[in-house]
Coordinates of C-alpha atoms in Angstrom, one line a residue:
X219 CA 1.7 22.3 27.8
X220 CA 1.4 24.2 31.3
X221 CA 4.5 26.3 31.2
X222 CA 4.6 29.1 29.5
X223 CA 5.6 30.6 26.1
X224 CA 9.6 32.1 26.3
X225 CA 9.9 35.8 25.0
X226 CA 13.6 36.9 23.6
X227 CA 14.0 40.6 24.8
X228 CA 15.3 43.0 22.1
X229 CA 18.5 43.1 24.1
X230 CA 19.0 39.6 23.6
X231 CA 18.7 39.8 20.3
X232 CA 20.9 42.5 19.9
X233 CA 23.3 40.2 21.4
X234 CA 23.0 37.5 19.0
X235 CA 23.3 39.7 16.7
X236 CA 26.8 40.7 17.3
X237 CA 27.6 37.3 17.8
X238 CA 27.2 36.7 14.3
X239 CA 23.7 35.4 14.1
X240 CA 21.5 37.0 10.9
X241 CA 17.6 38.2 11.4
X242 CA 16.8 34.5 10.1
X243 CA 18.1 32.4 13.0
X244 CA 17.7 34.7 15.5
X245 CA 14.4 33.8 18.4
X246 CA 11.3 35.8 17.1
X247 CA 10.0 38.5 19.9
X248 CA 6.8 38.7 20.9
X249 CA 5.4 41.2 18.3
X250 CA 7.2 39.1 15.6
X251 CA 5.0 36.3 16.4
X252 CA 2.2 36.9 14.4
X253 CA 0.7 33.5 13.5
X254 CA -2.8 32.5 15.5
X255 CA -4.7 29.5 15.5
X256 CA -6.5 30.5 12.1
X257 CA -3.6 31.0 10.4
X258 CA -2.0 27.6 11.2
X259 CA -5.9 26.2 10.6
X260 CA -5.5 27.3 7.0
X261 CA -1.8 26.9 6.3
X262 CA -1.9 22.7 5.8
X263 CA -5.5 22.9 4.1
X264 CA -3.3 23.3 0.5
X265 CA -0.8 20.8 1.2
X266 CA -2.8 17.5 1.8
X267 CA -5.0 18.6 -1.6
X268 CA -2.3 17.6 -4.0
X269 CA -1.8 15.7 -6.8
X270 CA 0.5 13.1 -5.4
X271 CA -1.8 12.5 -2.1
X272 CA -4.4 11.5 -4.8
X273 CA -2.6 8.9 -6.7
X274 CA -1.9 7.6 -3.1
X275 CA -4.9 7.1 -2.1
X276 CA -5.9 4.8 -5.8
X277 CA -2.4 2.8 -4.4
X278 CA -4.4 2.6 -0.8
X279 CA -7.3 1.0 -2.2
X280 CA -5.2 -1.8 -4.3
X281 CA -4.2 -3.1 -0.3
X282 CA -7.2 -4.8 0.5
X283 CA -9.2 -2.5 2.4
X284 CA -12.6 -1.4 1.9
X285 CA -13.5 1.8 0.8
X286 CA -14.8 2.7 3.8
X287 CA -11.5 1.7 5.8
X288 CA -9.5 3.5 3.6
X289 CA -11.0 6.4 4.4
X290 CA -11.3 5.8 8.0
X291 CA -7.5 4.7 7.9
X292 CA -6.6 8.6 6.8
X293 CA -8.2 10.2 9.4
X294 CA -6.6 8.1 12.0
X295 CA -3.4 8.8 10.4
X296 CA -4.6 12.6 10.6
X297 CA -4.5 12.5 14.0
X298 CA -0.9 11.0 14.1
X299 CA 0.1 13.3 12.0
X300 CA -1.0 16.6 13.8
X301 CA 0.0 14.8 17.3
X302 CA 3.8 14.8 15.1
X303 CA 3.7 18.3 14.1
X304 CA 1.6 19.6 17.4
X305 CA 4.9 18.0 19.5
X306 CA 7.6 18.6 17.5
X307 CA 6.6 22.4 17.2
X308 CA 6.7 22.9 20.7
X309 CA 10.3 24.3 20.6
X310 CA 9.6 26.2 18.0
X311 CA 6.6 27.7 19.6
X312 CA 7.7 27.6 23.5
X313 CA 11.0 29.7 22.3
X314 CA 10.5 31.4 18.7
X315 CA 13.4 29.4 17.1
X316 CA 13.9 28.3 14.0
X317 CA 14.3 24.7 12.8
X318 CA 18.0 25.5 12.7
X319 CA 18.2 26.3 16.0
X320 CA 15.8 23.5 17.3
X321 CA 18.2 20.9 15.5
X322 CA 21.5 22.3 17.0
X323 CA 20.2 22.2 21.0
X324 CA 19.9 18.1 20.3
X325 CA 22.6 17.4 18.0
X326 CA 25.2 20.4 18.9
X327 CA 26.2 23.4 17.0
X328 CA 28.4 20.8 14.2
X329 CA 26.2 17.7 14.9
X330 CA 23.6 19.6 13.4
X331 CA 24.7 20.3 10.0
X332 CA 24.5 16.5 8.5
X333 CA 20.8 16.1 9.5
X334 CA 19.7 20.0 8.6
X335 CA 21.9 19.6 5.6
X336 CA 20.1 16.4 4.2
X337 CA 16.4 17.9 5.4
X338 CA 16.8 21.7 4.0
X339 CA 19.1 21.2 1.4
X340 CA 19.3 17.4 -0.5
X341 CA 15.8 16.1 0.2
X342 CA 14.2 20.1 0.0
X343 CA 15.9 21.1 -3.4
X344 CA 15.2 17.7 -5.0
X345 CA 11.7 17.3 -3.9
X346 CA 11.1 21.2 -4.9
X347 CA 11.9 20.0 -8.1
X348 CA 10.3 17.5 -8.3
X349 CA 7.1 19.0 -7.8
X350 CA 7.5 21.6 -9.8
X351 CA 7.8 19.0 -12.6
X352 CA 5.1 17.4 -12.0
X353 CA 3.1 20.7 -11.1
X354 CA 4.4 21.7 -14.8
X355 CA 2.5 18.8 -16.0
X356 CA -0.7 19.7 -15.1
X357 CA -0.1 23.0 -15.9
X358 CA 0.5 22.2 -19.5
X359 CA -2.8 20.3 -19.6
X360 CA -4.1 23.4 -18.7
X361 CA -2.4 25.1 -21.4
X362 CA -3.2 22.7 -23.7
X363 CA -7.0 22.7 -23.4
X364 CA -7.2 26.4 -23.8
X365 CA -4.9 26.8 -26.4
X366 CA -4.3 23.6 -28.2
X367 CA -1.5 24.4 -30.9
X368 CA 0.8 25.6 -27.9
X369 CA 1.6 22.2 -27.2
X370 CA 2.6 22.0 -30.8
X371 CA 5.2 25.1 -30.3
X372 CA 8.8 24.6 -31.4
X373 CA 8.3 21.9 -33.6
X374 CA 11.2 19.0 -32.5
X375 CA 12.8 21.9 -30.3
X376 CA 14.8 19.7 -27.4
X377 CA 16.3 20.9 -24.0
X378 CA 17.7 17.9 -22.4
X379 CA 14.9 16.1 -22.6
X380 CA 12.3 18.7 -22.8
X381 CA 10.1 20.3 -25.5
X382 CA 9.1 23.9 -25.8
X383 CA 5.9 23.4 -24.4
X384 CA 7.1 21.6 -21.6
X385 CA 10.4 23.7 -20.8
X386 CA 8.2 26.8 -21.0
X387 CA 5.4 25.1 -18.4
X388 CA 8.3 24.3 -16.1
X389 CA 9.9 27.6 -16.4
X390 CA 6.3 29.6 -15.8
X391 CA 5.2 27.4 -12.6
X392 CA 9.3 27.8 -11.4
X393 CA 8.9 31.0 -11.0
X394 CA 5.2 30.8 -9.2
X395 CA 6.9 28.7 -6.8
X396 CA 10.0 31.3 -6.5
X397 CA 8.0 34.4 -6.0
X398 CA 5.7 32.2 -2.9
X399 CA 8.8 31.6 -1.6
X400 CA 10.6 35.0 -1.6
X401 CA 7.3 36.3 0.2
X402 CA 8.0 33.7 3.2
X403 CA 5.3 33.0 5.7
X404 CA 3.5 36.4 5.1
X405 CA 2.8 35.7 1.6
X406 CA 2.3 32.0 2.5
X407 CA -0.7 32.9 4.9
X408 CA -2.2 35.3 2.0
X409 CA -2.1 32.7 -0.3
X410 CA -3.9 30.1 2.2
X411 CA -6.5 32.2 2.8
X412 CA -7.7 32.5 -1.2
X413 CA -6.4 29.0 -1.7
X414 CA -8.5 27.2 0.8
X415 CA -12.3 28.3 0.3
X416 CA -11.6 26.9 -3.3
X417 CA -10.1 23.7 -2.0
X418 CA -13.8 23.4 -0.2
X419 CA -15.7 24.3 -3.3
X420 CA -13.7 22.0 -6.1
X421 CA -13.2 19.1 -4.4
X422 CA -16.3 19.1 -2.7
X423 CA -17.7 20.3 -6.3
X424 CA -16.0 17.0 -7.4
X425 CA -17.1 14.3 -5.1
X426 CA -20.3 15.7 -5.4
X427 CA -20.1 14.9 -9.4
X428 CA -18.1 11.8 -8.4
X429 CA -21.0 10.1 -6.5
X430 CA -23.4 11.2 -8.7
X431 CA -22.2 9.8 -11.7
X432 CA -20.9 7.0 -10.2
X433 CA -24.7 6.0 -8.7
X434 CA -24.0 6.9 -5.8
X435 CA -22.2 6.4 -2.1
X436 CA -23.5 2.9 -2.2
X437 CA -21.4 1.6 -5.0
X438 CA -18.6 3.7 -4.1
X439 CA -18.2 2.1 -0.8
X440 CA -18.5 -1.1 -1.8
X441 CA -16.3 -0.5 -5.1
X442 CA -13.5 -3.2 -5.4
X443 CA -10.5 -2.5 -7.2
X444 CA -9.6 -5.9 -9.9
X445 CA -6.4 -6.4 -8.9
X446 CA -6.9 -5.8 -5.2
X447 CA -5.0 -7.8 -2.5
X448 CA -7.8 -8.9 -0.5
X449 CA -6.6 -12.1 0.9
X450 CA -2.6 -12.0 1.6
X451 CA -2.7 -8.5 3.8
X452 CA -4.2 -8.4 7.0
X453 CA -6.8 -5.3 7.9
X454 CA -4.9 -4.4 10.9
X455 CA -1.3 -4.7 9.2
X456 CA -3.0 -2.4 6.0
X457 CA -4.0 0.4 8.5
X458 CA -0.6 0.4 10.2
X459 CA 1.2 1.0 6.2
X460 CA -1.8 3.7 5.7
X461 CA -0.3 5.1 8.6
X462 CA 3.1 5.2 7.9
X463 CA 2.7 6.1 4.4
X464 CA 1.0 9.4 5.5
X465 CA 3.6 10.1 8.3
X466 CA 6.2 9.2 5.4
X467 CA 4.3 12.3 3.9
X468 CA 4.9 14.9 6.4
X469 CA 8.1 13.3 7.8
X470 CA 10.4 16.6 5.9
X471 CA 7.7 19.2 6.8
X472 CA 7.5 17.7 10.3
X473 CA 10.9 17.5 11.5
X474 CA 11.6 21.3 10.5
X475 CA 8.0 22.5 11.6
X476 CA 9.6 24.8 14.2
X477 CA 10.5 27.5 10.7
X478 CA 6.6 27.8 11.2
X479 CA 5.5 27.5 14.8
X480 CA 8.4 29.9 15.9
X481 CA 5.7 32.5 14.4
X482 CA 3.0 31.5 16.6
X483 CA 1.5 33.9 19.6
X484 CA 1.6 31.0 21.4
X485 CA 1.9 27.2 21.9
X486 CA -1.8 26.7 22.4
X487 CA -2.2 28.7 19.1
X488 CA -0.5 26.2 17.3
X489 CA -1.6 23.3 18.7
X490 CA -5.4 24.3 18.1
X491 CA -4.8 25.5 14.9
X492 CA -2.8 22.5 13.4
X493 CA -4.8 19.9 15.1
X494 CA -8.1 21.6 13.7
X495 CA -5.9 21.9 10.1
X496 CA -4.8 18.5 10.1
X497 CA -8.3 17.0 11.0
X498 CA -10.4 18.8 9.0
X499 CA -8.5 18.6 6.1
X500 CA -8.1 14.9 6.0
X501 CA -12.0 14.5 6.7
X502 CA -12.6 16.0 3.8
X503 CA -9.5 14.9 1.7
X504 CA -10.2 10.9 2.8
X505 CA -13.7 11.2 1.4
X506 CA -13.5 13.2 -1.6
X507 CA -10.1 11.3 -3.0
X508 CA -12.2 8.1 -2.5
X509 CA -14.9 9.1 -3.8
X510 CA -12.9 11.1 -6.6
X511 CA -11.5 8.2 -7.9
X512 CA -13.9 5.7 -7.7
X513 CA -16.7 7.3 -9.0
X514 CA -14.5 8.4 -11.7
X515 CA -13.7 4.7 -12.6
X516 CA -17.1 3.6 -12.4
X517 CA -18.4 6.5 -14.8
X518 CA -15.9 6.2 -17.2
X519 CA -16.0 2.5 -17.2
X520 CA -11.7 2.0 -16.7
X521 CA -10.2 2.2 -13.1
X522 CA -8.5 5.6 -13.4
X523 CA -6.3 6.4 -10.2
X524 CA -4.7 9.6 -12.0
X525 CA -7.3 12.6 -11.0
X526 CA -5.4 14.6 -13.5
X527 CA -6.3 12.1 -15.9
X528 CA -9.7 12.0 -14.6
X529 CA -10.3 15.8 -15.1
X530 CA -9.3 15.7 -18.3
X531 CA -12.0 13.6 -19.7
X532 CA -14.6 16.5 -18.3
X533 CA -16.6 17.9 -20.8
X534 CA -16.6 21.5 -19.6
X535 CA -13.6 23.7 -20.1
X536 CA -14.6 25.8 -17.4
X537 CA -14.9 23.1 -14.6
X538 CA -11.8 21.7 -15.8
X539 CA -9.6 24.9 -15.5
X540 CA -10.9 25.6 -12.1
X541 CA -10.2 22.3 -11.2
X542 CA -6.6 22.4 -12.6
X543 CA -5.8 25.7 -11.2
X544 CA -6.6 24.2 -8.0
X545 CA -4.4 21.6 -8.1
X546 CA -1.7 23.9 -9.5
X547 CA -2.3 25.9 -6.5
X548 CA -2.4 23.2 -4.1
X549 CA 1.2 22.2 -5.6
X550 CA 2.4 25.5 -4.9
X551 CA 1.1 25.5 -1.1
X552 CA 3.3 22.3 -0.5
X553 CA 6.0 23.3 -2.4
X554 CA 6.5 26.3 0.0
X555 CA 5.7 24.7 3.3
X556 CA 7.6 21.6 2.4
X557 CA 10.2 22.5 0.3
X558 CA 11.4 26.0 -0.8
X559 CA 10.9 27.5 2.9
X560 CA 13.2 24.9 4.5
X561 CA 16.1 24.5 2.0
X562 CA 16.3 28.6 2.6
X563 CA 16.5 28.6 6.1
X564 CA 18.9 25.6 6.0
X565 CA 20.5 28.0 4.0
X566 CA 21.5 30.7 5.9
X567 CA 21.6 28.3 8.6
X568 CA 25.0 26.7 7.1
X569 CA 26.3 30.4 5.8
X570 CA 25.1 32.9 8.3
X571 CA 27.4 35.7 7.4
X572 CA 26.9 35.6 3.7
X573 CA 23.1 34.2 3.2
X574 CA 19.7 35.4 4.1
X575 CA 16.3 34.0 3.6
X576 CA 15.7 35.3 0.3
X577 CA 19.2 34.8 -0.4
X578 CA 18.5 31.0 -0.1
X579 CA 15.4 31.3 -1.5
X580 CA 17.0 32.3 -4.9
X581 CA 19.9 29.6 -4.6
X582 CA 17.6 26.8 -3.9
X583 CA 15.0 27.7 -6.7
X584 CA 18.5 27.8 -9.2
X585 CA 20.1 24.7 -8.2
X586 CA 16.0 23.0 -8.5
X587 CA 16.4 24.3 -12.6
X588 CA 19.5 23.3 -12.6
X589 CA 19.2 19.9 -11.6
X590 CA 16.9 18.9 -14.3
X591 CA 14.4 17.2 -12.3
X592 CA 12.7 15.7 -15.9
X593 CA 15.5 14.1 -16.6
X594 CA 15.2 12.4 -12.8
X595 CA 12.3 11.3 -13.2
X596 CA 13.4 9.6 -16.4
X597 CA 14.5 7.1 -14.0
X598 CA 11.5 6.8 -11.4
X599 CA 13.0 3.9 -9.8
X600 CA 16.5 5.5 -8.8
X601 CA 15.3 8.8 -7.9
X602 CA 12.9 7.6 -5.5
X603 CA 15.0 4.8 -4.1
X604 CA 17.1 8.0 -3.2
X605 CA 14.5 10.2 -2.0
X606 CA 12.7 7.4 0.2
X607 CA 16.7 6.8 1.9
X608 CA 17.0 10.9 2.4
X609 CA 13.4 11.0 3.7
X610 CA 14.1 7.8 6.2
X611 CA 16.5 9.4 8.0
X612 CA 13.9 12.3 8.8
X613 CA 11.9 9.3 11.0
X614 CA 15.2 8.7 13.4
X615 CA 15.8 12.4 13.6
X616 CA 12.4 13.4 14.6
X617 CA 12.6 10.4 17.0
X618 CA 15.4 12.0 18.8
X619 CA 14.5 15.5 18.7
X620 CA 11.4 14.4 20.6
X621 CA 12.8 12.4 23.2
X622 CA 15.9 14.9 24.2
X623 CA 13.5 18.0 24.2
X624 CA 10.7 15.7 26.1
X625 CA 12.3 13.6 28.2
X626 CA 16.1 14.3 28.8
X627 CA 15.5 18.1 29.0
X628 CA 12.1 18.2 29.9
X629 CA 11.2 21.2 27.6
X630 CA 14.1 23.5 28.8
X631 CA 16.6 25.2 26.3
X632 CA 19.2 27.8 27.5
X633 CA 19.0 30.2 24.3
X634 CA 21.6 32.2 25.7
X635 CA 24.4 29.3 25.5
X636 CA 22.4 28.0 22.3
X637 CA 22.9 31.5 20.8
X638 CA 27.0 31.1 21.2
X639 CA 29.7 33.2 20.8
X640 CA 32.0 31.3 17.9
X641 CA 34.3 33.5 18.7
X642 CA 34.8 32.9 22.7
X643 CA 35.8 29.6 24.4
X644 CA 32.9 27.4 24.2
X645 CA 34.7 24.4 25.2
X646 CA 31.9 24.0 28.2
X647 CA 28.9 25.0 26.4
X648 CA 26.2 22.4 26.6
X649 CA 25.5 22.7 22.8
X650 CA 29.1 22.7 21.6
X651 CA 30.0 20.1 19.2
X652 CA 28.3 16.7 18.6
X653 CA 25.8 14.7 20.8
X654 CA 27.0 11.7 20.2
X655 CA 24.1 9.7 21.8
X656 CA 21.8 11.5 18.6
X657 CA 24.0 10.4 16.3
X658 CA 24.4 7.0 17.2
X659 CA 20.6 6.4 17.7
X660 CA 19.8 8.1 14.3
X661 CA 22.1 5.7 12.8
X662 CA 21.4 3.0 13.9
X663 CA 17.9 3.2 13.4
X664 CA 18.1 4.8 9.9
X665 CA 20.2 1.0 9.2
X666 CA 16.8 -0.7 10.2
X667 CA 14.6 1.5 9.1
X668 CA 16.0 1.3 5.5
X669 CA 17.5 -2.5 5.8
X670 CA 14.2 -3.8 3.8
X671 CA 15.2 -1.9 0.5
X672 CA 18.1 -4.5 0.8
X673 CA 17.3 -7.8 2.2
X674 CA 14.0 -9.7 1.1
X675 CA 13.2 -11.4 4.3
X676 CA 12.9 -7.7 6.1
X677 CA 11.0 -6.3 2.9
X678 CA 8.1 -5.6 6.2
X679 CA 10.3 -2.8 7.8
X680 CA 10.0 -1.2 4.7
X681 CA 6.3 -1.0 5.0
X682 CA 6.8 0.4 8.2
X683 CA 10.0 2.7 7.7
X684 CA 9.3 6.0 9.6
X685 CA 7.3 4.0 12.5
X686 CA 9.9 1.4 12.9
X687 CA 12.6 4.2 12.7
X688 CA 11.4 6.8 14.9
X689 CA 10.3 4.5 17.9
X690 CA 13.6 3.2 17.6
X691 CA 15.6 6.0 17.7
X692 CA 13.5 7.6 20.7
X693 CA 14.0 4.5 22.5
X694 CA 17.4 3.3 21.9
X695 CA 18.2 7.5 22.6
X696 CA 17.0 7.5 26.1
X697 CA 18.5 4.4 26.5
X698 CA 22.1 5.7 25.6
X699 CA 21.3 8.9 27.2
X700 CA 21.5 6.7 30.5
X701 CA 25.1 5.5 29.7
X702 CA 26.8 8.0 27.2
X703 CA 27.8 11.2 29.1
X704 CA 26.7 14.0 26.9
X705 CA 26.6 18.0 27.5
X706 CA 23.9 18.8 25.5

């Protein structure tokens, strides 16, 4: 982290320009860098707060563990996780590039476009769906319990699948998530900063209620589940699926966290803020989702690992609204960082000339209604099967885009070769075409990494997907770097 921070000059951009290269992809300048460390402190809070983290964390506690360990076991992976983001940023941050960019100086300008293609566009638009379906969900709970005979609008009214109630839920939250998106970063960090004093007083507001109803931090910790796989898992072998569950997590938002740290006024910014983010947030998330759910089970005398479902037995209105709104809003926060905000700049990555930000914004949120996402999660089983293979291919990548910018490169990236001419001979620039050594490693590893889905007697690497596929493909990368002549 000695060296320091690369500036593009507003002649240099000028000169992308004219090469073809739109506001979107082009290296920020120093006065367009405007995130500090509190700003990236605040901008994961939302995101680990949400309602899939939770139901998680009741999966977590069927593995054997203790209560106790299960918490400890999240802020470990906390620390992996920020280590992730911290080191994978450091292009971003170093030279003000976007993802885009950060993708093309390891794979080459065309061996980029598979893996940005499956990030930002497949796994991003499916996944922002996806969460805005099940963000729709909670917000017609919401609905419901202040007005009750809207969930009986429209009578047998269908849309594919849909009722009334629900389509006009889905349709409402949609367009919350559109508008975050259209904002960008600016609005993003605006939105952080009124989201994330209420993520401290609701949740903290709710494993206060949690412990007291359920007598206490003594039962809580020593709460176990019926049903709990005590004897066949061992502790250590528990942690290390803890682990890669919540890298698994951040693996999308992780490989393409260079759309966020190419904002930062500097590399130490980042890394300060998001370590601080990271940590904090999963202190308070491990013991609060722990003590959320368990005290919740014990109070209501049922083991309930749905906190939607949990809120909704509340007695007060009041406590319940805030409470949904919160997790409405927390959807919304990882929606953006996640989802919407990568697909766009993938985007205008793929159609430079023709596509902006908010230009991919827009198509992105379109094709997400279009694609139904209810009707996917009709079929649970298929659609994640899918989404788990899209989002192990993100462990390899990052694996690679690590090593070559670490180790074969040793931090250095030309921008003014990276910023090509298409339209001049750039049969000799060191990012022209395909690193073949990337693709091969990514490959091969994404083969392994995913070969458990398939075969029984290596159901283990499944357990361990993005661990197993990233260490792979970093290694077996440097190792092919040594024999494969490459120009990038």
């Amino acid at each position: 982290m000695a060296e320091k921070d690369v500036f593009a000059h507003e002649a240099d951009i000028e000169k992308y320009k004219e090469r073809g290269y739109n506001d979107d992809l082009l290296p920020k300048t120093k006065d367009r860098r405007n995130m500090n460390a509190k700003n990236y402190f605040t901008l994961w809070m939302g995101s680990v707060h949400n309602i899939p983290n939770y139901t998680a964390v009741g999966g977590f506690l069927f593995l054997g563990l203790s209560p106790i360990n299960v918490i400890l076991a999240l802020i470990i992976s906390s620390m992996a996780v920020a280590a992730f983001m911290v080191y994978n940023g450091r292009a971003g941050s170093k030279y003000g590039i976007p993802f885009a960019m950060h993708l093309r100086s390891t794979y080459g300008d065309l061996g980029a476009k598979l893996p940005g293609f499956l990030r930002g566009c497949v796994a991003a638009i499916a996944w922002f769906g996806l969460q805005n379906y099940a963000g729709s969900l909670a917000l017609l709970i919401l609905i419901g319990k202040i007005w009750p005979s809207f969930l009986t609008l429209g009578g047998d009214f269908n849309f594919f699948g849909l009722s009334l109630p629900g389509l006009i839920a889905f349709t409402i939250f949609w367009a919350a998530n559109l508008l975050i998106g259209i904002g960008g970063g600016g609005a993003l960090n605006k939105f952080t900063a009124i989201l994330n004093p209420l993520i401290y007083v609701v949740f903290g507001g709710m494993a206060i209620w949690a412990i007291k109803v359920g007598g206490g931090i003594g039962p809580i910790l020593a709460f176990t589940p019926s049903g709990a796989d005590v004897q066949n898992n061992a502790p250590l072998f528990v942690y290390l699926i803890i682990i890669t569950s919540v890298l698994s997590v951040w693996a999308a938002p992780g490989a393409s966290v260079s759309d966020f740290t190419q904002n930062a006024t500097s590399t130490r910014a980042q890394t300060i803020g998001q370590t601080a983010s990271f940590l904090v947030a999963y202190i308070i998330f491990a013991f609060s989702s722990v003590a959320i759910l368990i005290g919740g089970s014990i109070h209501y005398g049922v083991q309930e690992w749905n906190v939607l479902e949990i809120v909704e037995k509340w007695d007060s209105l009041p406590a319940i609204c805030l409470a949904m709104l919160v997790f409405l809003l927390t959807t919304i926060s990882t929606n953006a960082t996640g989802n919407i905000i990568p697909a766009a700049y993938q985007l205008s990555a793929l159609f430079p000339k023709t596509i902006n930000y908010k230009k991919g914004v827009i198509i992105a949120s379109v094709i997400s209604y279009l694609i139904m996402p209810w009707k996917l999660m009709e079929n649970a089983n298929s659609i994640f099967a899918f989404l788990n293979i899209i989002g192990a291919v993100l462990g390899p990548v990052a694996g690679v885009m690590l090593a070559h910018f670490y180790f074969v490169k040793k931090q250095k990236i030309d921008l003014n070769a990276l910023y090509m001419d298409t339209k001049a001979d750039n049969s000799q620039n060191p990012y022209r075409g395909i690193n073949k050594g990337a693709y091969v490693a990514t490959i091969v590893a994404l083969l392994v990494s995913i070969s458990g889905q398939f075969i029984p007697a290596l159901q283990v690497i499944s357990s361990l997907s993005w661990l197993i596929g990233f260490g792979l493909a970093f290694i077996l990368y440097l190792v092919l770097k040594k024999f494969i002549p490459e120009k990038v």
